[in-house]
Tab-separated table of C-alpha atoms in Angstrom:
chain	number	residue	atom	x	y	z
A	6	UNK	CA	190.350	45.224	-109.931
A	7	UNK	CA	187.547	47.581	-109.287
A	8	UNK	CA	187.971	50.997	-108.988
A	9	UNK	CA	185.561	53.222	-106.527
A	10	UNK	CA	183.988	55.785	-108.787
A	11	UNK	CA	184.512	59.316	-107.894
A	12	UNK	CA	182.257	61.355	-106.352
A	13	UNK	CA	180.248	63.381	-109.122
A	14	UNK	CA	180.598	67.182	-108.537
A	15	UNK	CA	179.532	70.374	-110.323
A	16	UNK	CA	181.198	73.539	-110.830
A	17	UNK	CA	180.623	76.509	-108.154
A	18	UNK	CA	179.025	78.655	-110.700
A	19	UNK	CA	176.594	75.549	-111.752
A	20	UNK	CA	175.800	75.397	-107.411
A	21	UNK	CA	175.400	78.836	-107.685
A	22	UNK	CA	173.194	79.702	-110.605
A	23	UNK	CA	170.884	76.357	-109.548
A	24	UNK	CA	171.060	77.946	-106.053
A	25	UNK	CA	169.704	81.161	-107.322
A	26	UNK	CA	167.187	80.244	-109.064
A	27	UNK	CA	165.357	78.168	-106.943
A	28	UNK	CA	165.610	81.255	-104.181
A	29	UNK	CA	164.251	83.311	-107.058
A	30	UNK	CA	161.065	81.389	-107.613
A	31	UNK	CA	160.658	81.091	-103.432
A	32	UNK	CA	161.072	84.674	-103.353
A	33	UNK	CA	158.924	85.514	-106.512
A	34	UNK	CA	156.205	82.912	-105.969
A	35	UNK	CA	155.667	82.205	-102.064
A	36	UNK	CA	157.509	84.831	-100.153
A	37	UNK	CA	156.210	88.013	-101.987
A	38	UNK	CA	152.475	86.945	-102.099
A	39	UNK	CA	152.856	86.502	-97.993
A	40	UNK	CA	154.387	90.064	-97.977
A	41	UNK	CA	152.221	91.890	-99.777
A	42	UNK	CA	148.896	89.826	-97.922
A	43	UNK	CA	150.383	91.013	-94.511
A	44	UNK	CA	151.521	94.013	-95.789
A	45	UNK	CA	148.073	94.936	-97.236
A	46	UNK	CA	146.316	93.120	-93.968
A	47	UNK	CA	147.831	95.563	-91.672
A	48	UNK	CA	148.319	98.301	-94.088
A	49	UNK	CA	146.028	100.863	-91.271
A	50	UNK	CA	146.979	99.261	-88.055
A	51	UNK	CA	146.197	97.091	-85.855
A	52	UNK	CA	142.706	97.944	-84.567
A	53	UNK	CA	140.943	98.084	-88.131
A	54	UNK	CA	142.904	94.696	-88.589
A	55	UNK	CA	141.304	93.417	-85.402
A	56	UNK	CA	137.788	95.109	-86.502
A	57	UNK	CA	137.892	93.724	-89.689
A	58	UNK	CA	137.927	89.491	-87.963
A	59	UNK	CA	135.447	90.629	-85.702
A	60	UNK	CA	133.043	91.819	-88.741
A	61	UNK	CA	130.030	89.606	-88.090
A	62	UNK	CA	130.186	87.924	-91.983
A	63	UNK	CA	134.061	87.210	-90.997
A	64	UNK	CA	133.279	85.759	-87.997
A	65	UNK	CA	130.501	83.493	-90.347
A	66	UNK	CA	132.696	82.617	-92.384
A	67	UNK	CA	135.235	81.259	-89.748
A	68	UNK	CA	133.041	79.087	-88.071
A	69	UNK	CA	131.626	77.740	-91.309
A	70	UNK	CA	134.685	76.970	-92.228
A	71	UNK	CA	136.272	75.403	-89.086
A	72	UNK	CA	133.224	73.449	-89.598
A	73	UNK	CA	133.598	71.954	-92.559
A	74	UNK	CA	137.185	71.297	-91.796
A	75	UNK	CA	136.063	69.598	-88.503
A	76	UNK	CA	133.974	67.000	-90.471
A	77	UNK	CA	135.680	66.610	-93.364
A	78	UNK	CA	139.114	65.941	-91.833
A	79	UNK	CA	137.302	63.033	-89.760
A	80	UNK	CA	135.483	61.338	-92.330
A	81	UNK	CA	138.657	61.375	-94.359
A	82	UNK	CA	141.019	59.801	-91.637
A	83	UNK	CA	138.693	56.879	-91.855
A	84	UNK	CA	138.277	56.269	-95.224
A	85	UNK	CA	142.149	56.950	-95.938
A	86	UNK	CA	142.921	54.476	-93.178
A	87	UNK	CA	140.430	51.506	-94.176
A	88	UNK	CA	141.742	52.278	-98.001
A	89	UNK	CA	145.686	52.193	-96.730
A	90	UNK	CA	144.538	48.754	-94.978
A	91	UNK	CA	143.148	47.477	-98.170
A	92	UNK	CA	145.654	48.448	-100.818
A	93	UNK	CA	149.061	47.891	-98.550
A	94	UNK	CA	147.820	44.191	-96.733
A	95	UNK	CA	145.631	42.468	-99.205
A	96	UNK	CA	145.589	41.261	-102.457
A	97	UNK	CA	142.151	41.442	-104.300
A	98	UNK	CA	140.312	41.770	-107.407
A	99	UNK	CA	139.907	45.911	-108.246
A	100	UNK	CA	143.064	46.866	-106.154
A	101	UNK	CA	144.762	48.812	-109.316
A	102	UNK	CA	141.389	50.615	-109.636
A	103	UNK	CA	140.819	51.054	-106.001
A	104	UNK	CA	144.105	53.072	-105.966
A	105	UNK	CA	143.413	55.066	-109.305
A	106	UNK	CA	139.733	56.260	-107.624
A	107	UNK	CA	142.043	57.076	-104.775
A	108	UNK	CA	144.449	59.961	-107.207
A	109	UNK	CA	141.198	61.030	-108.988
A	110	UNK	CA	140.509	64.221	-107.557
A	111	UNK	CA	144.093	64.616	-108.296
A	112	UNK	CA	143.301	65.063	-111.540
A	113	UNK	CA	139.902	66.007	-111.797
A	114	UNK	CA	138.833	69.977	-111.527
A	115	UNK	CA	137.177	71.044	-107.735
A	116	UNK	CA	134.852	72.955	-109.898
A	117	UNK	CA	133.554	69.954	-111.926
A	118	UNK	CA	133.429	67.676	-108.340
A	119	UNK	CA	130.873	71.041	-107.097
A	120	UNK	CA	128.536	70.505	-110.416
A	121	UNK	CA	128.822	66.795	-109.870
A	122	UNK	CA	127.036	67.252	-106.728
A	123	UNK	CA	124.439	70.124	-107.721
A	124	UNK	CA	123.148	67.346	-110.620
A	125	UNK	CA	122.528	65.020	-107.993
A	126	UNK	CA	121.544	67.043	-104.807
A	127	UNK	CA	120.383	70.566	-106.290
A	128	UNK	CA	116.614	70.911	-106.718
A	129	UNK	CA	116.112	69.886	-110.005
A	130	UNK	CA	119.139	66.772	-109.433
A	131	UNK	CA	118.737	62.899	-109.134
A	132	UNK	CA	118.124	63.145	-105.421
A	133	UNK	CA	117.104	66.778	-105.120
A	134	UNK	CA	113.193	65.849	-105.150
A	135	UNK	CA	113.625	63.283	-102.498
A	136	UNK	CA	115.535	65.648	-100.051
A	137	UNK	CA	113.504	68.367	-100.484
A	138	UNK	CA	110.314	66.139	-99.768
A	139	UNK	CA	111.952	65.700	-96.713
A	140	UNK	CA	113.183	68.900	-96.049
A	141	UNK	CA	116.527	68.471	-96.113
A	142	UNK	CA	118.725	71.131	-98.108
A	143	UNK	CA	122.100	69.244	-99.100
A	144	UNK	CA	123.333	72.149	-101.963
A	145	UNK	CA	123.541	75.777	-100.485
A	146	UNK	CA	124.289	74.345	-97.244
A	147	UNK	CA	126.854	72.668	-94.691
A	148	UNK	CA	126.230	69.397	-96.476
A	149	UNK	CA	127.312	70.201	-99.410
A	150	UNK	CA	129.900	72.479	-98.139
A	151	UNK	CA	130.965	69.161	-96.834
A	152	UNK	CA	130.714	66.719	-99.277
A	153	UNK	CA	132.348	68.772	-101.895
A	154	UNK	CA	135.407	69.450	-99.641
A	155	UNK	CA	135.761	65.768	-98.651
A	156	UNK	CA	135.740	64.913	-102.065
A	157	UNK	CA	138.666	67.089	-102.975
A	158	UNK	CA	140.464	65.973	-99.893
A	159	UNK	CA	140.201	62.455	-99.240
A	160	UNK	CA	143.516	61.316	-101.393
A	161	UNK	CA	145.597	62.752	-99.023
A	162	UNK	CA	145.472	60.490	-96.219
A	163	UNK	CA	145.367	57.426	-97.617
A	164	UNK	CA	148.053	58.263	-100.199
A	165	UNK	CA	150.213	59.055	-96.895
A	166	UNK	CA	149.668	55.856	-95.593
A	167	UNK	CA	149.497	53.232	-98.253
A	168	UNK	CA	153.462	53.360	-99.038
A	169	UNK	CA	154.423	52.967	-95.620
A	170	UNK	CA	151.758	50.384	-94.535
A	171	UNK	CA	153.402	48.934	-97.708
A	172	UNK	CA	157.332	49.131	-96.871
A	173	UNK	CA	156.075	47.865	-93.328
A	174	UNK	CA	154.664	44.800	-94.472
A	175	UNK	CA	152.656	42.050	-92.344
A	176	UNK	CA	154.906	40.490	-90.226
A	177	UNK	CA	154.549	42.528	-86.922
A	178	UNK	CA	150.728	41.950	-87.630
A	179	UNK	CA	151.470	37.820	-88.380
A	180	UNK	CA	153.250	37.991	-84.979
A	181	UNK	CA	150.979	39.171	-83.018
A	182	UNK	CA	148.139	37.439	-84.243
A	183	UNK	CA	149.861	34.197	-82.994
A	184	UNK	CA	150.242	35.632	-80.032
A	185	UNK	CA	146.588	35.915	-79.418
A	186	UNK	CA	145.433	38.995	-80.621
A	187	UNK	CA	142.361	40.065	-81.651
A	188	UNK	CA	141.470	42.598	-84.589
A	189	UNK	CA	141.185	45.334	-82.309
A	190	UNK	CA	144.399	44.765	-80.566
A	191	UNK	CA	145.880	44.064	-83.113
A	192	UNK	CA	145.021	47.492	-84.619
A	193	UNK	CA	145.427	49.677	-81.656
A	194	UNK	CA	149.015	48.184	-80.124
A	195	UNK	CA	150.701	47.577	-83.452
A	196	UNK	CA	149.097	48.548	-86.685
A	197	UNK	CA	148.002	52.649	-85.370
A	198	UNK	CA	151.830	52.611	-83.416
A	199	UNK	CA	153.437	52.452	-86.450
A	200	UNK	CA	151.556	54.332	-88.702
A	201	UNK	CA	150.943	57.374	-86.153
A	202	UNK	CA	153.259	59.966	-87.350
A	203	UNK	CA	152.252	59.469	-90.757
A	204	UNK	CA	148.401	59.804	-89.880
A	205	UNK	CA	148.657	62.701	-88.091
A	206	UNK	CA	150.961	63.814	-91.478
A	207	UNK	CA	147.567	63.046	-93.482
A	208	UNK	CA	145.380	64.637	-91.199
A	209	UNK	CA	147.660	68.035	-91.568
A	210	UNK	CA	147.445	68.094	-94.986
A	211	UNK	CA	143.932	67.424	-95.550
A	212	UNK	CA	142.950	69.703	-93.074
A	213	UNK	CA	145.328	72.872	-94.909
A	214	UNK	CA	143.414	71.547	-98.391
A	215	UNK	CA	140.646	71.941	-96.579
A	216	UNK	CA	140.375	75.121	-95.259
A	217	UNK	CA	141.558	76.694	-98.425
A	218	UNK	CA	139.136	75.131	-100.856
A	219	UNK	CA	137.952	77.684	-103.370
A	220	UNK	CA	136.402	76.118	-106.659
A	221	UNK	CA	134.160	72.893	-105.587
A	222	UNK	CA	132.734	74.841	-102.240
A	223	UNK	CA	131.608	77.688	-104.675
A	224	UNK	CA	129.548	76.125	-106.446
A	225	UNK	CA	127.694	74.516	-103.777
A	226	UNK	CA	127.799	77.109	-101.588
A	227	UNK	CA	125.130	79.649	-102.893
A	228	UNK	CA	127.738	82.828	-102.163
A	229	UNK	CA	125.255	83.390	-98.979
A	230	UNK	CA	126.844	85.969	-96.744
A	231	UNK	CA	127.065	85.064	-93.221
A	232	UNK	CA	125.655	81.812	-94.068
A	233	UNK	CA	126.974	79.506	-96.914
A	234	UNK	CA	130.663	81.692	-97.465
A	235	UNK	CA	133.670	80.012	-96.068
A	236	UNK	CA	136.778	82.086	-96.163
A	237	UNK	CA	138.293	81.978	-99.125
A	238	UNK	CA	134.271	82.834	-100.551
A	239	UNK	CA	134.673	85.461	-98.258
A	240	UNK	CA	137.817	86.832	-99.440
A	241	UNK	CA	136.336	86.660	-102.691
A	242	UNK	CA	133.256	88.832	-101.620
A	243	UNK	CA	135.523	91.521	-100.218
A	244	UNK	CA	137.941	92.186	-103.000
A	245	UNK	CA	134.681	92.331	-105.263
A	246	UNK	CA	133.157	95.007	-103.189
A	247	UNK	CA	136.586	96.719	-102.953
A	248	UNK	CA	136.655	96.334	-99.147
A	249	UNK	CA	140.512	95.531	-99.878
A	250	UNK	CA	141.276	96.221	-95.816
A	251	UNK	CA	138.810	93.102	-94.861
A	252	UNK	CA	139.756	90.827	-97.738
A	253	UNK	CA	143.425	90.893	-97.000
A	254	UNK	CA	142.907	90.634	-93.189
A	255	UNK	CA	140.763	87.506	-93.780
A	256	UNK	CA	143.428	86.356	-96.319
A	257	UNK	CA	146.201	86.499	-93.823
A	258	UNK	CA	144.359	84.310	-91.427
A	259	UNK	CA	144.460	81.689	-94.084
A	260	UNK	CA	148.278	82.374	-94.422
A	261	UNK	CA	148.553	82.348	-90.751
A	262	UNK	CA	147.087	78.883	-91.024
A	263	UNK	CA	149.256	77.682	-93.746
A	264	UNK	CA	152.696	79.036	-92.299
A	265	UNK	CA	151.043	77.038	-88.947
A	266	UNK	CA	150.672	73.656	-91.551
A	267	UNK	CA	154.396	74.330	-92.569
A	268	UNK	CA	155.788	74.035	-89.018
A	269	UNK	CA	153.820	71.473	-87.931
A	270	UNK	CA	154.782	69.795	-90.997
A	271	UNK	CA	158.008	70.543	-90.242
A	272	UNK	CA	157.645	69.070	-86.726
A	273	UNK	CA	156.115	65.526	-87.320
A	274	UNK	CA	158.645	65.173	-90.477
A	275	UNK	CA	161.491	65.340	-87.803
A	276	UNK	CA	159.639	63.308	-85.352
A	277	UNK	CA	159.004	60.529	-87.958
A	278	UNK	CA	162.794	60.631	-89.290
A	279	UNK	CA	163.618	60.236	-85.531
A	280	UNK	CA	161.838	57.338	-84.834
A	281	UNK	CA	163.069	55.809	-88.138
A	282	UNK	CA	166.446	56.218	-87.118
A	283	UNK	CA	165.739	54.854	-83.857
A	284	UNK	CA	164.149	51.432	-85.604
């Protein structure tokens, strides 16, 4: 006869002390940075906060790097979707390395990915003769500003999207392409449907990553103000100069952004687990 085994517990003080901890480290290492940047970021008011975004090198530095995240979150929905496709519903010859390429920026430093591109694109790189014979600046401009940050970026969709294409399967897909369907339809009324939430998960992230990118956009960038500086260059540029007012109030716009990330993130995880449930 089989007994049910007993549900494992732990001791109050172990809850406790585990509890504790863990609010610690939020406290010591995510809560108190936000403090202090808001803190700091309003530490004279309101209207030298509000003078501070409207500095015209802030205001640069925004659009640059609204910009970059504009293009880069794009370019990286596609290739994480066609990559998802690849890896979760076929079978083919380089699939293990198709999904290690996918983690390597995982693992590889932004700063190295920036130098990667200056040795091909910089003026005295592979292709830096070619482009400059044709006047077309890559390095120390929004291309490279661009290319860097996708390449730091583009994991993050597809490695949203190739588990559950995976746990899905292809049976809705083998259904409906008995029923008639074309690629296209087939794509936009059951593939996209059911991969949505987690898309628009993907998208979130990469865009966040994006926007804060420090080490592979300085290299490329040049450090050009109101030109080449997104905002974390920016914020860089201001505690530098000791203009401690403006670097915080450009640094809280980035929090702003990334508290905005966590809710939304918040959001579309309860959305997803609903329509789980709901399947």
């Amino acid at each position: 006869m089989n007994r049910a085994n007993p549900a494992l517990t732990e001791a109050p003080w172990l809850r406790a002390l585990l509890t504790g901890i863990a609010l610690a480290f939020l406290a010591l290492f995510l809560l108190l940075p936000l403090v202090v940047v808001f803190t700091e970021a309003f530490r004279r008011g309101l209207l030298p906060y509000l003078a501070a975004i409207r500095e015209p090198d802030a205001l640069a530095a925004m659009r640059l790097s609204l910009s970059v995240v504009g293009i880069a979150v794009p370019l990286n929905l596609a290739f994480g979707l066609f990559a998802a496709w690849a890896v979760a519903k076929f079978r083919f010859p380089g699939r293990s390395i198709l999904i290690s390429l996918i983690d390597l920026p995982f693992s590889v430093s932004p700063v190295i990915s920036g130098l990667v591109y200056v040795l091909l694109f910089g003026a005295q790189g592979w292709f830096g003769p070619w482009f400059r014979d044709h006047d077309i600046q890559v390095i120390f401009a929004l291309p490279g500003l661009v290319l860097a940050t996708v390449f730091v970026t583009f994991p993050f969709v597809a490695r949203e999207l190739i588990p559950l294409m995976e746990q899905q399967g292809n049976d809705e897909e083998h259904a409906a392409r008995t029923l008639g369907a074309n690629g296209l339809q087939l794509f936009l009324r059951v593939t996209l449907p059911n991969i949505k939430w987690a898309l628009m998960y993907g998208a979130l992230l990469c865009g966040a990553r994006a926007l804060g990118e420090f080490g592979a956009v300085s290299v490329v960038s040049g450090h050009v103000r109101g030109q080449t500086n997104t905002m974390p260059l920016q914020v860089e540029i201001l505690y530098n100069e000791y203009n401690f007012q403006a670097a915080f109030t450009v640094a809280s716009l980035l929090a702003m952004f990334a508290l905005l990330t966590l809710a939304l993130k918040a959001l579309l995880e309860w959305r997803f687990a609903r329509e789980l449930a709901h399947h």
